[in-house]
Coordinates of C-alpha atoms (C1' of nucleotides) in Angstrom, one line a residue:
Chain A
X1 CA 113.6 -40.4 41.1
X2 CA 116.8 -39.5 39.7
X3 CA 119.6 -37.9 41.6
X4 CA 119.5 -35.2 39.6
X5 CA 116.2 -34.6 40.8
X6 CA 116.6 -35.2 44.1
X7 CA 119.4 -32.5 44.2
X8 CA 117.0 -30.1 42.4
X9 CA 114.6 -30.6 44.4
X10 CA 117.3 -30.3 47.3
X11 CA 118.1 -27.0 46.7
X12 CA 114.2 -26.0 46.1
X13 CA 113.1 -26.6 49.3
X14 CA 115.7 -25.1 50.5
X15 CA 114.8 -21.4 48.9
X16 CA 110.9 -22.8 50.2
X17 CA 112.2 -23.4 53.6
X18 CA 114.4 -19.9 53.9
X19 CA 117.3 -21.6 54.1
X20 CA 118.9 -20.4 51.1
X21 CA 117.6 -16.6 50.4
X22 CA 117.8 -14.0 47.4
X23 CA 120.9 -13.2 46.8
X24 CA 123.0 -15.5 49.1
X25 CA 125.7 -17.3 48.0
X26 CA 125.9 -21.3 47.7
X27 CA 129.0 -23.6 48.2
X28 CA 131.6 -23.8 46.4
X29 CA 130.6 -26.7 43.9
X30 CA 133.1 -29.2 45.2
X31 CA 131.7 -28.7 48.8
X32 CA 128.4 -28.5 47.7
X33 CA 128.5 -32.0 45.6
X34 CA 129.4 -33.6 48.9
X35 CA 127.4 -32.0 50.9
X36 CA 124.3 -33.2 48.3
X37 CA 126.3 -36.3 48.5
X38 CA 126.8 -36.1 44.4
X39 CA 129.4 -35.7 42.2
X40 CA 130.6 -32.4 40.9
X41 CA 129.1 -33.3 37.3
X42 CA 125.9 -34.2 39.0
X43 CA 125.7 -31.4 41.0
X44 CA 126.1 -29.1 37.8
X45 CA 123.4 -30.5 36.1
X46 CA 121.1 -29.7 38.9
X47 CA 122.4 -25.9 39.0
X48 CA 122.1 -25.4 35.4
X49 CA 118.4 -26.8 35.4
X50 CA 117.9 -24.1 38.1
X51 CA 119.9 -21.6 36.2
X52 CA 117.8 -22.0 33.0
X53 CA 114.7 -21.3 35.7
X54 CA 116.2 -17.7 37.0
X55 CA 116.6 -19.2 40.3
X56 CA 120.1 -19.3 40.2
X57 CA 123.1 -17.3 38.8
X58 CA 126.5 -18.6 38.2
X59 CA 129.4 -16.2 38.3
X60 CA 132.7 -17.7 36.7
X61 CA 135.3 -17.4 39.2
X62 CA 133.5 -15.5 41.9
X63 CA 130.8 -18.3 42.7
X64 CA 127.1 -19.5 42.6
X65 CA 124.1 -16.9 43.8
X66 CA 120.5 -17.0 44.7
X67 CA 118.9 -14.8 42.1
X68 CA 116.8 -12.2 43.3
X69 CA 113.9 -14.6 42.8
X70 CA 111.5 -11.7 41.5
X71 CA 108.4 -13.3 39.6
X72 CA 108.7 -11.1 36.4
X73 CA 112.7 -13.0 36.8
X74 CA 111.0 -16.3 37.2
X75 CA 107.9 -15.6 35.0
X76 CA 110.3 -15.0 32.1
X77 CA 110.6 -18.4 30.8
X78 CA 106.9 -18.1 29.5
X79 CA 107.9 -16.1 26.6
X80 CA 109.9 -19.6 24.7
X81 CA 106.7 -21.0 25.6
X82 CA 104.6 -18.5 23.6
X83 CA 107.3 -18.4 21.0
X84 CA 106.9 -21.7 20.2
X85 CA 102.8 -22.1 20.1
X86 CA 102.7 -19.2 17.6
X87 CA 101.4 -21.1 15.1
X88 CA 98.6 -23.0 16.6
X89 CA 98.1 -21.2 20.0
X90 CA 98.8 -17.5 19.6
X91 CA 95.2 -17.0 19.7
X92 CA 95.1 -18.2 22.9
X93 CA 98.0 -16.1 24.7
X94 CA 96.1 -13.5 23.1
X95 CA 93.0 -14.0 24.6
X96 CA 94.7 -14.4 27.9
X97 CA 96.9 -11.1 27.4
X98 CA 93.7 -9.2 26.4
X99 CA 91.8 -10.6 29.8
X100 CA 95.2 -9.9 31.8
X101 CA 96.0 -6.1 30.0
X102 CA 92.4 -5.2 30.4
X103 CA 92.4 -5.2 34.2
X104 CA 96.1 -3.9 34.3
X105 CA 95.6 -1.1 32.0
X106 CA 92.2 -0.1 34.0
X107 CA 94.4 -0.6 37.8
X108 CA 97.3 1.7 35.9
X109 CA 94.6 4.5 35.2
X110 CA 94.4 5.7 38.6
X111 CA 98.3 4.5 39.5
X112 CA 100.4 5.6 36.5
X113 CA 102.4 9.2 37.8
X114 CA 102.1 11.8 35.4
X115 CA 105.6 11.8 34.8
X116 CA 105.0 8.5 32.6
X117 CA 102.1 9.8 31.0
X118 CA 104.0 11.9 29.3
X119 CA 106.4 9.1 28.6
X120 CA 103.6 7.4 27.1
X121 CA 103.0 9.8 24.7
X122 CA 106.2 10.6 23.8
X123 CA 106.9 6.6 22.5
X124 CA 103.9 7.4 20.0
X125 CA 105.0 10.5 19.2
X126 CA 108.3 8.8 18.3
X127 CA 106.1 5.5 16.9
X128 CA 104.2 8.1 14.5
X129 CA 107.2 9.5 13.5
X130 CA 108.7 5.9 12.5
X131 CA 105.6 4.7 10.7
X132 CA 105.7 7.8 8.9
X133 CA 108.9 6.7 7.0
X134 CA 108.9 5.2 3.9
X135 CA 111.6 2.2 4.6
X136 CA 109.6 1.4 7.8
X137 CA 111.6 0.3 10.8
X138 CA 109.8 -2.5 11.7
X139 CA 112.1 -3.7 14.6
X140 CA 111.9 0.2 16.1
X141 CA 108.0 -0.4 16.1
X142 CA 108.2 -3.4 17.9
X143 CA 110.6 -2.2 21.0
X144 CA 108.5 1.2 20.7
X145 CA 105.2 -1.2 21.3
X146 CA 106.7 -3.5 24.1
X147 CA 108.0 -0.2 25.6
X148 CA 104.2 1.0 25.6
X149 CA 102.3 -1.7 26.9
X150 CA 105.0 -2.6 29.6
X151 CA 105.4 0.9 31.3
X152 CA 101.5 0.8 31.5
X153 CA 101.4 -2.9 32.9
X154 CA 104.2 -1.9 35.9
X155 CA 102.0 0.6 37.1
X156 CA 99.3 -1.5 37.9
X157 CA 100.0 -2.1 41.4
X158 CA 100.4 -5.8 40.8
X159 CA 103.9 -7.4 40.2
X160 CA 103.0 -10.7 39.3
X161 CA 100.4 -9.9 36.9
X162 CA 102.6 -7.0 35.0
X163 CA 105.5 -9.8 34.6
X164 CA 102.4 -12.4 33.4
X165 CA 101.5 -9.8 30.8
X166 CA 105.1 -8.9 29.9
X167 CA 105.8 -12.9 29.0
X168 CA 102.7 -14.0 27.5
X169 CA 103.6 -12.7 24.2
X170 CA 107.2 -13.8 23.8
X171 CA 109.1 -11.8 21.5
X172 CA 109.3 -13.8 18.3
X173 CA 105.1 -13.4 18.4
X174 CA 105.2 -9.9 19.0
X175 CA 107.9 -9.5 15.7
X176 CA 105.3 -11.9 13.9
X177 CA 102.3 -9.8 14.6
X178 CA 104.0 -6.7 13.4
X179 CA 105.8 -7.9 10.3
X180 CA 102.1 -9.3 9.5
X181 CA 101.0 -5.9 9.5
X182 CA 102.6 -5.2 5.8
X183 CA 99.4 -3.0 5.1
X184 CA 100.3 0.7 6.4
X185 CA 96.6 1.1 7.5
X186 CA 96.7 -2.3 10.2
X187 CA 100.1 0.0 11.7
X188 CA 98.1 3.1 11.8
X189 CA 94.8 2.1 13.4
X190 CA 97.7 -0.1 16.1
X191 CA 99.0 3.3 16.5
X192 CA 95.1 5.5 16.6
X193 CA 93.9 2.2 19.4
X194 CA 97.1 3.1 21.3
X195 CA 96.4 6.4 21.6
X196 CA 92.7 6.1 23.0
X197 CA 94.3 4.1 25.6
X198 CA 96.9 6.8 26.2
X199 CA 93.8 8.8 26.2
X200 CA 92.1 7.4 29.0
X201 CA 94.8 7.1 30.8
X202 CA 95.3 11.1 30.9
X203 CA 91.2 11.6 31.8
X204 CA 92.0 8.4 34.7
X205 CA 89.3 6.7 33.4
X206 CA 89.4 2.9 34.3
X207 CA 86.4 1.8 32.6
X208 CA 87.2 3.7 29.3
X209 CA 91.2 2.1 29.8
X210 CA 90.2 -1.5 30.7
X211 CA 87.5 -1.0 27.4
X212 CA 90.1 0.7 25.0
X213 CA 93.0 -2.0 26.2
X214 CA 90.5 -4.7 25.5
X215 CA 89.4 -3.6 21.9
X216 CA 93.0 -3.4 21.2
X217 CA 93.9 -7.0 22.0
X218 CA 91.3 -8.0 20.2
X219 CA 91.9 -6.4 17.0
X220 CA 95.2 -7.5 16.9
X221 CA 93.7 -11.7 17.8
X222 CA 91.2 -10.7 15.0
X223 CA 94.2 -9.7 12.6
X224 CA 95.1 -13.4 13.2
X225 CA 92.3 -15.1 13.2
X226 CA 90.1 -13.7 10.5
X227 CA 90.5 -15.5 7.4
X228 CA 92.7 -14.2 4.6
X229 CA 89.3 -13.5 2.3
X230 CA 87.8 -11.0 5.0
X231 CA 91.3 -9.4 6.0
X232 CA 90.9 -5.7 4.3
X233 CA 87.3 -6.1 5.9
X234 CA 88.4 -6.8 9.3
X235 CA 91.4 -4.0 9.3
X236 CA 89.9 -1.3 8.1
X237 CA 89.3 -0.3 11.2
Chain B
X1 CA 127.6 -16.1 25.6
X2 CA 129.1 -19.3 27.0
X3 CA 129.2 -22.7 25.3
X4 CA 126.5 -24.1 27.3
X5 CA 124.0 -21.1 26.4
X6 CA 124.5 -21.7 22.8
X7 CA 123.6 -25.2 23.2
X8 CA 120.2 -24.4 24.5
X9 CA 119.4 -21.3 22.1
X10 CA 120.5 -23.8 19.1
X11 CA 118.2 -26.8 20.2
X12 CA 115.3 -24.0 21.2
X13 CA 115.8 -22.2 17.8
X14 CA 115.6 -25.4 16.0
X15 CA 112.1 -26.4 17.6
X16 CA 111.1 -23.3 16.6
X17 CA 112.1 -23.6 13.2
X18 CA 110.6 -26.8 12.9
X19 CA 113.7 -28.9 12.4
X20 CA 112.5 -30.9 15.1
X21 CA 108.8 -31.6 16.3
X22 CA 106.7 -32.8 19.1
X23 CA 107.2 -36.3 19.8
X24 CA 110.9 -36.7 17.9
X25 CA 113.9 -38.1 18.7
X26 CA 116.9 -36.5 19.3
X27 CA 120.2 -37.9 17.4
X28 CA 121.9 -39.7 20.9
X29 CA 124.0 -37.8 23.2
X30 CA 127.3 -38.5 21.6
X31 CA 126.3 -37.4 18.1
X32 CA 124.5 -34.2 18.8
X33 CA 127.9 -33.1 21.2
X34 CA 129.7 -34.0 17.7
X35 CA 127.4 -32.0 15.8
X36 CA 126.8 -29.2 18.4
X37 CA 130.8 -28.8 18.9
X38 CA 131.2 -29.6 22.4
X39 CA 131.6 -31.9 25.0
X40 CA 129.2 -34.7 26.0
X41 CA 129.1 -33.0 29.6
X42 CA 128.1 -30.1 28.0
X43 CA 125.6 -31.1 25.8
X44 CA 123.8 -32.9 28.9
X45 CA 123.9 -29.7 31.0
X46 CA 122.2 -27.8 27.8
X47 CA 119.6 -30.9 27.8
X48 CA 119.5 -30.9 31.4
X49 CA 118.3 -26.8 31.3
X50 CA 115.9 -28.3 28.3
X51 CA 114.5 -30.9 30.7
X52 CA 113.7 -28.7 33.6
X53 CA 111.6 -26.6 30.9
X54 CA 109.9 -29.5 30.3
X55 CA 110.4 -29.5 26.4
X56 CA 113.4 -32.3 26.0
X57 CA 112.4 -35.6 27.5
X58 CA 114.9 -38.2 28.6
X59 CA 114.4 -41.7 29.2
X60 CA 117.4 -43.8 29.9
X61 CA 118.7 -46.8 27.7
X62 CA 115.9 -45.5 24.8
X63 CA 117.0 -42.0 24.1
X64 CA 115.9 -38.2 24.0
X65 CA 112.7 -36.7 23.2
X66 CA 111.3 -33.6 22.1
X67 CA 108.1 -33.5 24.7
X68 CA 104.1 -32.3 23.4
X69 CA 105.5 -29.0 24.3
X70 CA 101.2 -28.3 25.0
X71 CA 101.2 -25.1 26.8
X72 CA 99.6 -27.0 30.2
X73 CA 103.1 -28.7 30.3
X74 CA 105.3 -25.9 29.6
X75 CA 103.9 -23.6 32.1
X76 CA 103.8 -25.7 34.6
X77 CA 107.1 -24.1 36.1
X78 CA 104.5 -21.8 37.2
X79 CA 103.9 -23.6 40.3
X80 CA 107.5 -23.4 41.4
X81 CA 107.2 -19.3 42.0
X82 CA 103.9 -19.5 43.0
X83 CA 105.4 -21.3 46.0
X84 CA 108.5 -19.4 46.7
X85 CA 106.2 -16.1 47.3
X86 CA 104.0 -17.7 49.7
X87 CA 105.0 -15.2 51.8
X88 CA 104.8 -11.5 49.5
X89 CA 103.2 -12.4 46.6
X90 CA 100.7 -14.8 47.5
X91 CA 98.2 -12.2 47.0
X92 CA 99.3 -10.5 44.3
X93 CA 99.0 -14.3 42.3
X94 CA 95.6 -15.0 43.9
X95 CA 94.7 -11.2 42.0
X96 CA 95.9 -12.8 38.7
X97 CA 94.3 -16.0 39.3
X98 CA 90.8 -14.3 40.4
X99 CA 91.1 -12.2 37.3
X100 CA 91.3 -15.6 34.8
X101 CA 89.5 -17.6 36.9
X102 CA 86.4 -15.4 36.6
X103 CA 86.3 -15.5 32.7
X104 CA 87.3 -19.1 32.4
X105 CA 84.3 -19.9 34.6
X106 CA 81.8 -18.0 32.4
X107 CA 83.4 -19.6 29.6
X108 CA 83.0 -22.6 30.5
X109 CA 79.1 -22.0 31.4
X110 CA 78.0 -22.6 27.8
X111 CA 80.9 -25.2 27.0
X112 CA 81.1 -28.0 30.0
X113 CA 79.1 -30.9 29.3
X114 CA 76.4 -32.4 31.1
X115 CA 78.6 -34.8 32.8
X116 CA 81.0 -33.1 34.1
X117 CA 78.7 -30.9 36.0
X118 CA 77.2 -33.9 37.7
X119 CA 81.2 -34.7 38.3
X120 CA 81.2 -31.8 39.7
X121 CA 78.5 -31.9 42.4
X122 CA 79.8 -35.5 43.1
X123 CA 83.0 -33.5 43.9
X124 CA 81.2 -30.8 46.2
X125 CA 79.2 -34.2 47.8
X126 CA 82.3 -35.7 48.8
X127 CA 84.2 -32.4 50.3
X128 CA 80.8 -32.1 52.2
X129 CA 81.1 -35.3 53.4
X130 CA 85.0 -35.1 54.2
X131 CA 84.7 -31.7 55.9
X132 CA 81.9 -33.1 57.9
X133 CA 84.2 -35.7 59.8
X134 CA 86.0 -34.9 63.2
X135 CA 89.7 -35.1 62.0
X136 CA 89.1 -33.4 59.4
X137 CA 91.6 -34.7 56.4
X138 CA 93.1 -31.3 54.9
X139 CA 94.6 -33.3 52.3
X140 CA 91.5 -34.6 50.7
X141 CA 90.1 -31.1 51.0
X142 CA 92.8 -29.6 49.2
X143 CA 92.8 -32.2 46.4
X144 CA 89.1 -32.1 45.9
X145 CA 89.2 -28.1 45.8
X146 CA 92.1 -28.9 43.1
X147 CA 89.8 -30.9 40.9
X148 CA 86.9 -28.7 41.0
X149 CA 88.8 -26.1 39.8
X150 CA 91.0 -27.8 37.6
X151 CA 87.8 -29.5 36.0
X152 CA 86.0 -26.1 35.2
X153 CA 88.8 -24.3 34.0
X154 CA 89.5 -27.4 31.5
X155 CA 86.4 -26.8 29.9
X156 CA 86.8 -23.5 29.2
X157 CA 88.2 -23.6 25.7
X158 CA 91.4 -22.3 25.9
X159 CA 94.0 -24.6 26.9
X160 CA 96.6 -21.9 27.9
X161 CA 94.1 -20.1 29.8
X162 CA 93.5 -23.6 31.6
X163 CA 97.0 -24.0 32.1
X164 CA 98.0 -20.5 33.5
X165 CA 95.0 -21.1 36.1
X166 CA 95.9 -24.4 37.0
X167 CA 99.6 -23.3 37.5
X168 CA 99.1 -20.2 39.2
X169 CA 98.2 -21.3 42.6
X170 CA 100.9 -24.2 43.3
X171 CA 100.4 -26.6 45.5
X172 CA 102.3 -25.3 48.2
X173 CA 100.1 -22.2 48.5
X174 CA 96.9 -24.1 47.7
X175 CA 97.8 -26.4 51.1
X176 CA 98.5 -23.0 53.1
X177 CA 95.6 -21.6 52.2
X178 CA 93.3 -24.5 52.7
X179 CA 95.5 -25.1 56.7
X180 CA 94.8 -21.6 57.4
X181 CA 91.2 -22.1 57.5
X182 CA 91.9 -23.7 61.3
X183 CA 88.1 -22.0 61.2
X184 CA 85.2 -24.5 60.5
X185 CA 83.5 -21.6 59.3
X186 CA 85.6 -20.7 57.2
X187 CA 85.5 -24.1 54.9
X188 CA 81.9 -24.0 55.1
X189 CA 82.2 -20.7 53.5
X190 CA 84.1 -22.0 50.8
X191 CA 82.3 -25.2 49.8
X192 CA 78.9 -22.8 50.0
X193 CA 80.9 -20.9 47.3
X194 CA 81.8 -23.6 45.2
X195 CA 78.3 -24.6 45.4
X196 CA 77.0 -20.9 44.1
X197 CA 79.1 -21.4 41.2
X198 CA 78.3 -24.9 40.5
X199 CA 74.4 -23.6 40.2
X200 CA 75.5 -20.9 38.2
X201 CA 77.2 -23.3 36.0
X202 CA 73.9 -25.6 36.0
X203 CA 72.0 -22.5 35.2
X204 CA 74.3 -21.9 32.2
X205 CA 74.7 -18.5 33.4
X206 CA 78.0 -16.9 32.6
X207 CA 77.2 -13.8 34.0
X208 CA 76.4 -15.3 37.5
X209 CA 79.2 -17.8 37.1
X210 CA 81.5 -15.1 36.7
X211 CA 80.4 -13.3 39.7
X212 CA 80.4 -16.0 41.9
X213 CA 83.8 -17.5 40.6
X214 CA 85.6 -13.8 41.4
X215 CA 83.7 -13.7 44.5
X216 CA 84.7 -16.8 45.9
X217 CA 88.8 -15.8 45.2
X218 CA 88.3 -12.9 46.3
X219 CA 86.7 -14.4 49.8
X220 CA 90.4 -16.5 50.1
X221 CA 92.1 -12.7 49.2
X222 CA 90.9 -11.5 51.7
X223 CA 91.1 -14.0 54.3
X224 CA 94.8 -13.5 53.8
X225 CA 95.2 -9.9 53.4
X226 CA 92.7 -9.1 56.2
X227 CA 94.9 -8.2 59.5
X228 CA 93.5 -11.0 62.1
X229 CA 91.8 -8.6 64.5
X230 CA 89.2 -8.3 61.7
X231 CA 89.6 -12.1 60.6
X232 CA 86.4 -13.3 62.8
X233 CA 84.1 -10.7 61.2
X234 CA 86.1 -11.3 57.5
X235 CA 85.5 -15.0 57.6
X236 CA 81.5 -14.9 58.7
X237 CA 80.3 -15.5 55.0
Chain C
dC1 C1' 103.0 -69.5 13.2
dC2 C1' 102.8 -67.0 17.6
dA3 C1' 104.1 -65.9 22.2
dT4 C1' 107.6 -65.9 25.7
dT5 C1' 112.2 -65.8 27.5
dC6 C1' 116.6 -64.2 27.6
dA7 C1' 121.2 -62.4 26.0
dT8 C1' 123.1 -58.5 24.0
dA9 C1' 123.5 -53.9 22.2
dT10 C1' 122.2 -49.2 22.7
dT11 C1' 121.5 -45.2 25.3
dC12 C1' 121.2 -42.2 29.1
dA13 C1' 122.8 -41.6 34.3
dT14 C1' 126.4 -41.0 37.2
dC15 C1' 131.0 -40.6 38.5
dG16 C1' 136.0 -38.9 39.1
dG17 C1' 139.5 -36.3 37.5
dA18 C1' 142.0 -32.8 34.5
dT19 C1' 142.5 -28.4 32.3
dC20 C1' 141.0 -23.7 31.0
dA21 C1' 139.2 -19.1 32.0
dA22 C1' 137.4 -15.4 34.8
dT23 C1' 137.2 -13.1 39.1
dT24 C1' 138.9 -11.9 43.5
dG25 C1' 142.0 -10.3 46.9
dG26 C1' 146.2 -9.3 48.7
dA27 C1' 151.3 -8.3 48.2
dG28 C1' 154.2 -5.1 46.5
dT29 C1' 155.3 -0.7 44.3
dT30 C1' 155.0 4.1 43.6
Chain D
dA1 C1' 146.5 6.3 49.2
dA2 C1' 146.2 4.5 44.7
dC3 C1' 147.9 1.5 41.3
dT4 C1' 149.9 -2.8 39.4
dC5 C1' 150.5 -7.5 39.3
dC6 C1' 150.4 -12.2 40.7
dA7 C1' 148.5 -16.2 43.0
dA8 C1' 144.4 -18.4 44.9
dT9 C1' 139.7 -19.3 44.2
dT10 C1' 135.9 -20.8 41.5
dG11 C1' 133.0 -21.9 37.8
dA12 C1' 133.4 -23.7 32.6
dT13 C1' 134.5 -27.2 29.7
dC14 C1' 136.4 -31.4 28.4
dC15 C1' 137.7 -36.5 28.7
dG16 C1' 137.1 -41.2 29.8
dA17 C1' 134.9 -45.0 32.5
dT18 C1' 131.3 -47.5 34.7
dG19 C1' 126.4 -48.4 36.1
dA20 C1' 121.4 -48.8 35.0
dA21 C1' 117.4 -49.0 32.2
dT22 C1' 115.5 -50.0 27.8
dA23 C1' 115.0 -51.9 23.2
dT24 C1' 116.1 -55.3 20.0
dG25 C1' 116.4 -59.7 18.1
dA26 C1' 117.6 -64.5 18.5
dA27 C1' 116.3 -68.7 20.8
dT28 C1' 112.8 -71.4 22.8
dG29 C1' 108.5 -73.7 23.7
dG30 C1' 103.7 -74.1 22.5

DNA sequence: CCATTCATATTCATCGGATCAATTGGAGTT
DNA sequence: AACTCCAATTGATCCGATGAATATGAATGG
């Protein structure tokens, strides 16, 4: 193994072991090379392999920090990975997203504080109101949808499967999906399945959630899947 | 954004634009710095970030390589904070896990073939035989409770499904779990498990497999959750 | 003509040092 | 006590040199 690696691996097992918690502050690179028994160049490869995994942060001039080594920080490198299977494998992270915001959107039914129930329906009041435009804002849709399904996913009581959910469709699918939906009907019936959702989140239904979540997902790995001949078929709701 | 970070944003945004593909080489290290505008040190840190998200490749004295960039590969970073929450989250990730690894068992029902289910019971044979022994080795416990599970989820058709499962539990966890069970009860408990959904799976039953897959996380849930005055009656079967 | 061996070129790996830039913290002033 | 400003600290970036692994093609032997 390289030294590289070694040192990565190093430092790892030193967050594994405790020795190095969230938040704490490393060496100063020069000591920390020699410690590692590397050179500084060497040493900065290793840190910026563990930078570009959220486990460390690097602070010019003030030093180098254990992150805060949260799983929806470390999960977050799954979105490049769903960015860049859009083409052949979006079905899948759909079908995993629809299994995973299922069970999170039934857990949030009986979780969620009222207080972000009405959020909730105040981001599709305010979706409505944008898809009601004529030069639609597509890119205010899409932060108006992430919004939606993230404030219901961190309420599920779960940490690591809200920040599996929040990453498993990156944001360059999410933009895709939407600017797909050039036909005003595929926005509105997005908008109409969010809405049973908010629905059943109000009557703190789980069953009626998890199924409403579900058939929303799907719909929108349908919109994808479904060939180009049976497309005003498949959307018309 | 600093120098470095551009780097890594213009190599990622070029796989995703297609520029460069699976399997391709990239121009060598003193060209792309040259094209890139930076230094050679700089262009390796970039490469090294690349590296550690297992889409650039590097073999010395040949040159650098765009990996498959197949989803099993690029998740598997996974493991890594899987293993640093040992501690909080370990249950909140076997939630996730029991949530996938319920539908990728009834999926596989109807899809694993013939052979791999009587690989399968060779699999359950040998932990049998292993966990029948005095010194009981943990280690070959561990790996064959890794290949039964790796070996079903495989075959359930969606290889990002597969490779969120596999990466979910690292190994780190998976070997705490599997020492926790001091119990000899306790493995007993699990093999009759894995034999429950192995007859579910012979059945072709997705239903049952489901149920039993679910149950059998749930069973190592709880046997971490449960506080250890209750652990005796928890771990009875 | 084919297979093997071996020298050489190519390329990444690692190193040491130098300079730039951002932040921090304290000295000095008001 | 609050503010300003400068120097020390620290990471960011760059440069050049050497080592190590691989590929390539020439030379060799069959």
């Amino acid at each position: 193994m390289g030294v590289i690696e070694t040192a990565i691996d190093t430092i790892k097992q030193m967050i594994i072991d405790g020795e190095l918690r969230p938040g704490q502050k490393l060496p100063v690179e020069k000591n920390l090379a020699e410690q590692l028994g590397v050179a500084r160049n060497t040493l900065r490869e290793a840190v910026r392999a563990l930078v570009a995994m959220r486990v460390l942060q690097t602070r010019q001039g003030d030093g180098t920090y254990v992150t805060s080594l949260s799983p929806d920080l470390l999960l977050d490198g799954m979105s490049f990975v769903a960015d860049i299977h859009l083409d052949a494998g979006a079905g899948e992270f759909l079908h995993v997203r629809r299994i995973l915001e299922a069970e999170a959107t039934a857990l949030a039914a009986t979780r969620i504080p009222d207080a972000d129930l009405v959020r909730l329906g105040d981001l599709l009041d305010e979706a409505e109101t944008v898809a009601a435009c004529d030069p639609v804002d597509h890119e205010k849709l899409i932060a108006l949808d992430q919004d939606f399904h993230a404030l219901i996913a961190s309420h599920c009581g779960n940490a690591v499967l809200a920040a599996v959910i929040q990453n498993m469709s990156g944001r360059t699918v999410r933009a895709r999906i939407w600017r797909g939906m050039s036909d005003p009907e595929a926005v509105h019936r997005t908008l109409r399945e969010h809405r049973a959702v908010h629905r059943a989140l109000l009557a703190r239904d789980s069953e009626r959630a998890r199924l409403h979540a579900a058939l929303h997902v799907l719909g929108v790995e349908e919109s994808l899947t479904v060939p180009r001949a049976f497309e005003g078929e498949a959307a018309r709701g």
